[in-house]
Amino acid sequence: DSGVTQTPKHLITATGQRVTLRCSPRSGDLSVYWYQQSLDQGLQFLIQYYNGEERAKGNILERFSAQQFPDLHSELNLSSLELGDSALYFCASNRAREETQYFGPGTRLLVL
Amino acid sequence: DQQVKQNSPSLSVQEGRISILNCDYTNSMFDYFLWYKKYPAEGPTFLISISSIKDKNEDGRFTVFLNKSAKHLSLHIVPSQPGDSAVYFCAARGSGSARQLTFGSGTQLTVLP
């Protein structure tokens, strides 16, 4: 158990809808990262937050947004969903200057 | 453009033998490399890492080798055990303030009893 929690574990929705994925980092971790894993692919970096501020952006679509709250939990919002958004979404966290990122169990999103 | 490549999608090894998983990268700005193990329906679990200033790091049955001139790293597992069967991801971190990881596509390791 990495100490990173993600909810929900599974999500099934329809095209055009909007969903929110939630991540609680390990206790004491200020950085949260979001990654997307599509079928048979590696994890693709989406976005990073550090202590409530956006720190880095990767290949994140304009339909997707994220935020980190004062209690350090983070939410990833996916809107106008398309079939191709079906994927595993992972969040990871670490402390300042810590190299290793610790991953949550992921949210499996299925868009029908 | 894949900056981190794992060219072998799968590898089968007999129990007790050595497993060697390979990873190549193209970005010379990467300064830290990690291996993660992933079981189905779970998140990636950190296994071992290496800084670009080293060429070897060992932790029990796991050893990671880094060849900077060839932009190549490998993970050795000795001896391999059936419980090692999982997908292994190689990841690299860039220098500077961008601390996100760039992942390879993974190698499915199967250790046969």
PDB file of C-alpha atoms in Angstrom, chain A residues 9 33 35 37 40-43 45 48 55-57 88 90 97-105, chain B residues 31-32 34 36 38 41-46 49 89 93 97-106:
ATOM      1  CA  LYS A   9     -11.963   2.659  -8.583  1.00  0.00           C
ATOM      2  CA  TYR A  33       0.970  14.127 -10.476  1.00  0.00           C
ATOM      3  CA  TYR A  35      -0.972  10.173 -15.501  1.00  0.00           C
ATOM      4  CA  GLN A  37      -2.529   4.907 -19.299  1.00  0.00           C
ATOM      5  CA  ASP A  40      -1.143  -1.313 -24.081  1.00  0.00           C
ATOM      6  CA  GLN A  41       0.687   1.955 -23.578  1.00  0.00           C
ATOM      7  CA  GLY A  42       2.945   3.432 -20.970  1.00  0.00           C
ATOM      8  CA  LEU A  43       1.827   6.081 -18.578  1.00  0.00           C
ATOM      9  CA  PHE A  45       2.080  12.537 -17.837  1.00  0.00           C
ATOM     10  CA  GLN A  48       1.550  18.255 -11.751  1.00  0.00           C
ATOM     11  CA  ARG A  55       3.824  23.164 -11.546  1.00  0.00           C
ATOM     12  CA  ALA A  56       4.025  21.412 -14.917  1.00  0.00           C
ATOM     13  CA  LYS A  57       1.765  20.416 -17.787  1.00  0.00           C
ATOM     14  CA  LEU A  88      -6.621   4.099 -16.499  1.00  0.00           C
ATOM     15  CA  PHE A  90      -3.269   7.264 -11.982  1.00  0.00           C
ATOM     16  CA  ARG A  97      13.173  16.994  -3.646  1.00  0.00           C
ATOM     17  CA  GLU A  98      12.117  13.339  -3.376  1.00  0.00           C
ATOM     18  CA  GLU A  99      12.887  11.498  -6.597  1.00  0.00           C
ATOM     19  CA  THR A 100      10.505   8.573  -6.318  1.00  0.00           C
ATOM     20  CA  GLN A 101       6.814   9.044  -7.050  1.00  0.00           C
ATOM     21  CA  TYR A 102       4.322   6.829  -5.245  1.00  0.00           C
ATOM     22  CA  PHE A 103       1.272   5.769  -7.203  1.00  0.00           C
ATOM     23  CA  GLY A 104      -2.311   5.202  -6.241  1.00  0.00           C
ATOM     24  CA  PRO A 105      -4.324   2.181  -7.436  1.00  0.00           C
TER      25      PRO A 105
ATOM     26  CA  ASP B  31      19.146  12.568 -14.837  1.00  0.00           C
ATOM     27  CA  TYR B  32      17.268   9.971 -12.810  1.00  0.00           C
ATOM     28  CA  LEU B  34      13.370   4.355 -12.033  1.00  0.00           C
ATOM     29  CA  TYR B  36       8.290   0.227 -11.448  1.00  0.00           C
ATOM     30  CA  LYS B  38       2.767  -3.303 -11.973  1.00  0.00           C
ATOM     31  CA  ALA B  41      -5.700  -3.840 -11.257  1.00  0.00           C
ATOM     32  CA  GLU B  42      -3.022  -2.150  -9.137  1.00  0.00           C
ATOM     33  CA  GLY B  43      -0.962   1.005  -9.457  1.00  0.00           C
ATOM     34  CA  PRO B  44       2.747   0.917 -10.342  1.00  0.00           C
ATOM     35  CA  THR B  45       4.968   0.012  -7.394  1.00  0.00           C
ATOM     36  CA  PHE B  46       8.444   1.511  -7.109  1.00  0.00           C
ATOM     37  CA  SER B  49      16.211   3.655  -9.117  1.00  0.00           C
ATOM     38  CA  PHE B  89       8.012  -0.041 -16.543  1.00  0.00           C
ATOM     39  CA  ARG B  93      13.026  12.125 -14.958  1.00  0.00           C
ATOM     40  CA  SER B  97      12.184  21.982 -12.236  1.00  0.00           C
ATOM     41  CA  ALA B  98      10.134  19.586 -14.383  1.00  0.00           C
ATOM     42  CA  ARG B  99       9.935  16.504 -12.209  1.00  0.00           C
ATOM     43  CA  GLN B 100       7.405  14.456 -14.128  1.00  0.00           C
ATOM     44  CA  LEU B 101       8.338  10.973 -15.240  1.00  0.00           C
ATOM     45  CA  THR B 102       8.487   9.774 -18.823  1.00  0.00           C
ATOM     46  CA  PHE B 103       7.572   6.097 -19.022  1.00  0.00           C
ATOM     47  CA  GLY B 104       8.355   3.309 -21.426  1.00  0.00           C
ATOM     48  CA  SER B 105       5.551   1.100 -22.695  1.00  0.00           C
ATOM     49  CA  GLY B 106       6.388  -1.749 -20.323  1.00  0.00           C
TER      50      GLY B 106
END
